Coordinates of C-alpha atoms in Angstrom, one line a residue:
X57 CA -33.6 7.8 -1.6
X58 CA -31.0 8.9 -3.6
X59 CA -27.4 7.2 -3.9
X60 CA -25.8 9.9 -1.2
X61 CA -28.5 9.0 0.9
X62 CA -28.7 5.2 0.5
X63 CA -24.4 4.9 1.3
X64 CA -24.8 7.4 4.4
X65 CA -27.8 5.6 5.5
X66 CA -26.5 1.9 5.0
X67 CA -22.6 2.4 4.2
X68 CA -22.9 0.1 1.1
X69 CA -19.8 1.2 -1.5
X70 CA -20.2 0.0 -5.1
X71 CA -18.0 1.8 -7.0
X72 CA -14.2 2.5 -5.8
X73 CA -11.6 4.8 -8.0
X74 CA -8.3 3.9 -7.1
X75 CA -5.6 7.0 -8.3
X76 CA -1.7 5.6 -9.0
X77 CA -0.8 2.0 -9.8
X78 CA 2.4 1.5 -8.2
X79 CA 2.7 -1.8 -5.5
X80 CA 0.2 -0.6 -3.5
X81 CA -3.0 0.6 -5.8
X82 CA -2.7 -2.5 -8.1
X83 CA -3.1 -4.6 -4.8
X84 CA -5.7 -2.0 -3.7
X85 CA -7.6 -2.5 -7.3
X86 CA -7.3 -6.0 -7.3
X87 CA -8.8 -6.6 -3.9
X88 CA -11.8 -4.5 -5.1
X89 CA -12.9 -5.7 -8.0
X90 CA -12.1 -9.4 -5.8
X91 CA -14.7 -8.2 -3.6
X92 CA -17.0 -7.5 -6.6
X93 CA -16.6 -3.1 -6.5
X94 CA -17.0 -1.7 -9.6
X95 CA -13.4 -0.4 -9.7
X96 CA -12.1 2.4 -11.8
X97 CA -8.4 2.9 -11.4
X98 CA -6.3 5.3 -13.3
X99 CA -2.6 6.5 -13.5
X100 CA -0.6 9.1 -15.5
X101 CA 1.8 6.2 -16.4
X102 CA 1.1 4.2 -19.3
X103 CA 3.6 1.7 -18.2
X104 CA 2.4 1.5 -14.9
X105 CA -1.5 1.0 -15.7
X106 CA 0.1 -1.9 -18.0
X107 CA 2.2 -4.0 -15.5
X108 CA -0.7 -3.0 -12.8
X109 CA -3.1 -5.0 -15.4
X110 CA -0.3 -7.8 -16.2
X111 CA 0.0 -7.9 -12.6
X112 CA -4.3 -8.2 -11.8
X113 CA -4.0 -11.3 -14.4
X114 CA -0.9 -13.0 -13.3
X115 CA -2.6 -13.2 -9.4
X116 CA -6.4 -14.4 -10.9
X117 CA -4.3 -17.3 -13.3
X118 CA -2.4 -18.3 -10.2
X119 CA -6.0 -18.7 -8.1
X120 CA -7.6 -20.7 -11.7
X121 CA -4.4 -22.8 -11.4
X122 CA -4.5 -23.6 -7.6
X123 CA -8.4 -24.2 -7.9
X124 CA -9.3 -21.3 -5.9
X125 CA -11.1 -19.8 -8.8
X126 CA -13.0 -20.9 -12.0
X127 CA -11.6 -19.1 -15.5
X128 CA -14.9 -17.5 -15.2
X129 CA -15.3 -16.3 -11.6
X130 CA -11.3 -14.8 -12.7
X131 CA -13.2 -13.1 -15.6
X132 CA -15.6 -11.6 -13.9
X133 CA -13.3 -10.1 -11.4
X134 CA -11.3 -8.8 -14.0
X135 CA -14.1 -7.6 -15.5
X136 CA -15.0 -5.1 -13.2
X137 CA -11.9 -3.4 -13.6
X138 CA -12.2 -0.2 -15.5
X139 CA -9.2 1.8 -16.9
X140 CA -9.8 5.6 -17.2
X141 CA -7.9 8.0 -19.6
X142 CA -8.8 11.2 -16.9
X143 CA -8.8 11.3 -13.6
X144 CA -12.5 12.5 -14.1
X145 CA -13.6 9.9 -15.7
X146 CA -11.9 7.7 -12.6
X147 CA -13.4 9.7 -9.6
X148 CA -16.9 11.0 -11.1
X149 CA -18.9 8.3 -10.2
X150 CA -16.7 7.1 -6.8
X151 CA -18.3 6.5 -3.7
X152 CA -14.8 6.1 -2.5
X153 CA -11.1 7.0 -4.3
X154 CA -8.3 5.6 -2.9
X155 CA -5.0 7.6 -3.4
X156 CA -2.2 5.9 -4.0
X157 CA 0.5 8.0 -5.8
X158 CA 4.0 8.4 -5.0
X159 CA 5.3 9.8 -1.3
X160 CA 5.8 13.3 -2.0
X161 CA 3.1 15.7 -0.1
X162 CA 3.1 18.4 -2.7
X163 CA 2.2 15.9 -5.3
X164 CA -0.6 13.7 -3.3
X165 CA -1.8 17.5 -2.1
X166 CA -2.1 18.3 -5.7
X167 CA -4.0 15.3 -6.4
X168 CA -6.4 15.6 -3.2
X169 CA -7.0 19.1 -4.5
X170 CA -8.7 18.1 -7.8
X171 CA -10.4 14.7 -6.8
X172 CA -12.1 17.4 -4.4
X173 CA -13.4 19.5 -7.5
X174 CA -14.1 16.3 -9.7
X175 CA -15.8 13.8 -7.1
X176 CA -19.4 14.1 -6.1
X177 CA -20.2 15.5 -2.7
X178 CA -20.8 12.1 -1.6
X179 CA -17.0 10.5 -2.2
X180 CA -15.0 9.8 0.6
X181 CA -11.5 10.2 0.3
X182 CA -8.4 8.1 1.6
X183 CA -4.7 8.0 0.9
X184 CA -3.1 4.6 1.1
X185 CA 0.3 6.6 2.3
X186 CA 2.3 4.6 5.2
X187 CA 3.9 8.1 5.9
X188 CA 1.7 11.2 5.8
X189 CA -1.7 11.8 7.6
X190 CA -4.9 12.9 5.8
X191 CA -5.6 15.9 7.8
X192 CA -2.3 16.8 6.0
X193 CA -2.4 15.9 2.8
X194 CA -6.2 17.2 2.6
X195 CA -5.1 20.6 4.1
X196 CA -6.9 22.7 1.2
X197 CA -9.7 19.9 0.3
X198 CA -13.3 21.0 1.4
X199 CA -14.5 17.7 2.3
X200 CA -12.6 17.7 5.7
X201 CA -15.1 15.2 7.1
X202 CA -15.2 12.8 4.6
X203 CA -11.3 11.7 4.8
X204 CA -8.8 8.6 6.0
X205 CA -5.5 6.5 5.7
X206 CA -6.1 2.8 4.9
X207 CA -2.7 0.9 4.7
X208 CA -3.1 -2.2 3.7
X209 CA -1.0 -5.1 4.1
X210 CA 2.7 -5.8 2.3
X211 CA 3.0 -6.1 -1.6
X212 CA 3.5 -9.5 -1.7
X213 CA 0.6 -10.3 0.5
X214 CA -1.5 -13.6 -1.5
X215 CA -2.7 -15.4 1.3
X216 CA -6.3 -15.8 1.8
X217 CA -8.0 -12.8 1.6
X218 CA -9.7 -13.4 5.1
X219 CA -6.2 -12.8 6.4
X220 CA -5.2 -9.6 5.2
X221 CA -4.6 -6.6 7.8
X222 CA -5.8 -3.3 6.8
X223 CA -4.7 -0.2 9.3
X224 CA -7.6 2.4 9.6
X225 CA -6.7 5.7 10.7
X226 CA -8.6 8.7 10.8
X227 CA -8.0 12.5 12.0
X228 CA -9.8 14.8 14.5
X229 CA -12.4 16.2 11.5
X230 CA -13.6 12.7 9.8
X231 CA -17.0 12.5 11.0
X232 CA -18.9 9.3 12.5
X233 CA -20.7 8.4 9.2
X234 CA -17.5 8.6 7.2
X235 CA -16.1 6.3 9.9
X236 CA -19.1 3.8 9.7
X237 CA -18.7 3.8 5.9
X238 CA -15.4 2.8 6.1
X239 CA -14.7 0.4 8.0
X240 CA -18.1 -1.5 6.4
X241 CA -15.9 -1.1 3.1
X242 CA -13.0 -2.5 4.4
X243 CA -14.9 -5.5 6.1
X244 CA -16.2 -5.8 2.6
X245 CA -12.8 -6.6 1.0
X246 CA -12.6 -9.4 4.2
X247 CA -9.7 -7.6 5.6
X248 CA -9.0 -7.5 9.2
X249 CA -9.1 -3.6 10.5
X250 CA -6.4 -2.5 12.9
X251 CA -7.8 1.2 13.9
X252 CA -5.9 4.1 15.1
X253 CA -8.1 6.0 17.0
X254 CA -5.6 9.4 17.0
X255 CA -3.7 10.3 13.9
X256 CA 0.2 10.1 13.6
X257 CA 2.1 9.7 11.2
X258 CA 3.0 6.0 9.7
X259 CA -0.5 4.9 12.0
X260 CA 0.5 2.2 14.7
X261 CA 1.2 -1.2 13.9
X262 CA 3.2 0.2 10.4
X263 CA 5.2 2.2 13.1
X264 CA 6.6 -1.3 14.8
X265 CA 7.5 -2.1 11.0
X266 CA 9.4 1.2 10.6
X267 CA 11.2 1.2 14.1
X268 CA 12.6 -2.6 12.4
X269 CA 13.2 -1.0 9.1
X270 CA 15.3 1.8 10.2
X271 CA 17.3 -0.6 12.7
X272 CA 18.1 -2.8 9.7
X273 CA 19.1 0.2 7.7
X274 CA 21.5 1.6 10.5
X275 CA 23.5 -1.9 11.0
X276 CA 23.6 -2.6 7.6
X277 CA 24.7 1.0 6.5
X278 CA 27.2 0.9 9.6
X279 CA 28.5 -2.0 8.3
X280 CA 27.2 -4.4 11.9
X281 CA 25.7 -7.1 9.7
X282 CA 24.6 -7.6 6.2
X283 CA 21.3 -8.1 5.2
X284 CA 21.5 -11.8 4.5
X285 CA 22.5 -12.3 8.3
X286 CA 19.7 -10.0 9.7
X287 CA 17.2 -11.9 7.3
X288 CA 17.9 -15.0 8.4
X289 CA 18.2 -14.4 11.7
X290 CA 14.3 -13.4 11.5
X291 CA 13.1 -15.8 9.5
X292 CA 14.7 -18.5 11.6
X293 CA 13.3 -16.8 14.7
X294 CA 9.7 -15.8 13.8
X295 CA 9.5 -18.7 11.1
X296 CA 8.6 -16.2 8.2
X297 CA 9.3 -16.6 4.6
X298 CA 11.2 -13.3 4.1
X299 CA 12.9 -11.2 5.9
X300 CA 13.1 -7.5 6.4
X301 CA 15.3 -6.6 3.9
X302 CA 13.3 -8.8 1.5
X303 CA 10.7 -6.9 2.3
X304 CA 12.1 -3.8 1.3
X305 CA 12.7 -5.1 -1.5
X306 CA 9.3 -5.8 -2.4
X307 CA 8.2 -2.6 -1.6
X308 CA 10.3 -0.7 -3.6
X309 CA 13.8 0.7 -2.4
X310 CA 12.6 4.1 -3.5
X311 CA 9.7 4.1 -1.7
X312 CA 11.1 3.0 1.7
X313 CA 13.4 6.0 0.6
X314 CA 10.8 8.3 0.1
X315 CA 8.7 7.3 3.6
X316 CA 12.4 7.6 5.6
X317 CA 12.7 11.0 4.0
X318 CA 9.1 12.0 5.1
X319 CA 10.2 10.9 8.9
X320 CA 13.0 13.3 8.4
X321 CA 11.4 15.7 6.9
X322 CA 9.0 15.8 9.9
X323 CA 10.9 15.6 12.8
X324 CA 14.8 17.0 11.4
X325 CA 15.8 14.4 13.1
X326 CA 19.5 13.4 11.8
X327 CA 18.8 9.4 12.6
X328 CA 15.7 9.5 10.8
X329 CA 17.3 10.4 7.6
X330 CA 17.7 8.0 5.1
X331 CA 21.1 6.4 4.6
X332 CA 23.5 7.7 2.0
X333 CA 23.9 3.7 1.2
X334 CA 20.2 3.5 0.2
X335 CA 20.2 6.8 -1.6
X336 CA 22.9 5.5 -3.6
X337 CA 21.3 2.3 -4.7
X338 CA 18.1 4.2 -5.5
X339 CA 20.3 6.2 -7.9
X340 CA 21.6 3.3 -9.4
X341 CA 18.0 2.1 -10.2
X342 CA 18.6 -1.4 -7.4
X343 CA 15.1 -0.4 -6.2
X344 CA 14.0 -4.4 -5.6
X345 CA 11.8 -6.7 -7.4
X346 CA 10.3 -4.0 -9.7
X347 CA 14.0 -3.9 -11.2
X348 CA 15.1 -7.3 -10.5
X349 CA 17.9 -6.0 -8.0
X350 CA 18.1 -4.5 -4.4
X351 CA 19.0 -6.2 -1.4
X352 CA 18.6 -9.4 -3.4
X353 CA 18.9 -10.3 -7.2
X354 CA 15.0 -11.4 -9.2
X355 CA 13.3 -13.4 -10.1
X356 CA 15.0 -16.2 -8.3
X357 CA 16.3 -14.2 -4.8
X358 CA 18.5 -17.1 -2.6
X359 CA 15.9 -16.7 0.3
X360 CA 13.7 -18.8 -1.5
X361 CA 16.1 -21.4 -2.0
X362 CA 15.1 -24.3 0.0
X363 CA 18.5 -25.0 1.9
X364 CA 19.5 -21.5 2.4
X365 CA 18.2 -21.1 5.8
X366 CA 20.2 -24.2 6.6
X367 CA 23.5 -22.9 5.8
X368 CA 25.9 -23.0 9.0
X369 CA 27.5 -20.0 8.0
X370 CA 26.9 -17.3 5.2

């Protein structure tokens, strides 16, 4: 039985390429080589493979130092990690590649386009976008049948890996065995699936999330409430530790900009267009913790401060 064969057969993924290191495919990389994948990632940015790797450490020192992990088990995690200097090299052995580049359709088509010439026939192929479906971005990729979205859960998300929610979508041409394969590789990183069983764009549970995100946007763009009120209003009410603007901020300002601008660009829909206040800090480079200003200032935002929530007015 060859390898095609024995993953069809049995759905057991090895090997994972993961394709852009941004907030979500570090998290994606990390959480595969954690659930022992031989995990090839790879990214046109030098900078970007860099803090993805910083990143990958920083999380495996914080388990040594809580006792979660031994320096060795951290080791070899991070040992099967393997950086590739061509996307070739990073998809020509995949059972799986995960896509997670920037959310701009023409590019992710782009990239779709040549993982389809470079992967075996035997690769499945998922985007992690929060924003466009598969059938979509894999308009001109032959292997119709073997593609999904995965979104997996927020950027900050450390908690026992038991607890982490992955949504599974797939479209109207991934086939049964591609569906079996999946979800036994996402059960293998111990997540928790959350399956759409029709594809539409932003899948279901991220939908809730972005009906709250665009709320927020509006009254604080409008000038109804600031986001300091809004966050602590949540966190008070649903006892969280963040809020949704903080959470914005973790996932990149430019990115929630991008994913509004995909809404819009889908249904030309004036309210679903991205406020000219958010545009205006993405221009200014306030994108959120990955510049150390957004909503909040970083490292130290005053959410975290431990009598903030307290406070009997703001």
């Amino acid at each position: 039985m060859n390898r095609g064969e024995k993953i069809m057969q049995e759905g057991l993924v090895e090997k994972v390429g993961v394709v852009g290191l941004g907030a979500q495919g570090w998290l994606i990389a990390f959480r595969c080589a954690s659930a022992h994948k031989v995990t090839y990632v790879y990214d046109v940015s030098n900078d970007s493979l860099k803090k993805a790797l910083n990143n990958i450490q920083d999380v495996l020192s914080t388990y040594v130092n809580k006792g979660l992990l031994t320096r060795e088990q951290a080791e070899e995690k991070y040992q099967k990690i393997h950086v590739c200097s061509t996307l070739a090299e990073c998809v020509g052995d995949a059972d799986i590649v995960i896509e997670a580049v920037p959310e701009n359709l023409a590019l992710k088509q782009k990239i779709w386009q040549e993982i389809d010439v470079l992967a075996p026939q035997r690769t499945l192929l998922a985007t992690n976008s929060s924003s466009m479906c598969s059938s979509k971005i894999g308009a001109d990729v032959s292997r119709k049948d073997r593609m999904f979205n995965i979104n997996l859960g927020a950027p900050d998300s450390m908690g026992p890996p038991e607890l982490d929610p992955v949504e599974f979508m797939y479209n109207s041409e991934t086939s049964e065995n591609t569906k079996f394969i999946a979800k036994k590789f996402l059960h293998s990183l111990q997540c928790i699936i959350f399956e759409t069983h029709k594809e539409i764009q932003g899948f279901s549970f991220n939908r809730v999330w972005r009906a709250v995100k665009k709320e927020c946007l509006f009254l604080w763009a409008n000038g109804y409430s600031s986001p300091e009120m809004i966050d602590r209003a949540w966190m008070l009410e649903f006892h969280t530790t963040f809020g949704p603007f903080a959470l914005m901020d973790q996932v990149g300002l430019d990115v929630v900009r991008d994913i509004e601008q995909n809404y819009y660009f889908e249904t030309g829909d004036e309210s679903d267009k991205p406020p000219k206040e958010l545009e205006q800090m993405v221009a200014k480079g306030h994108l959120g913790v990955k510049t150390g200003k957004g909503f909040y200032q970083y490292p130290n935002p005053v959410y975290k401060e431990a009598e903030w929530l307290s406070k009997k007015c703001y």
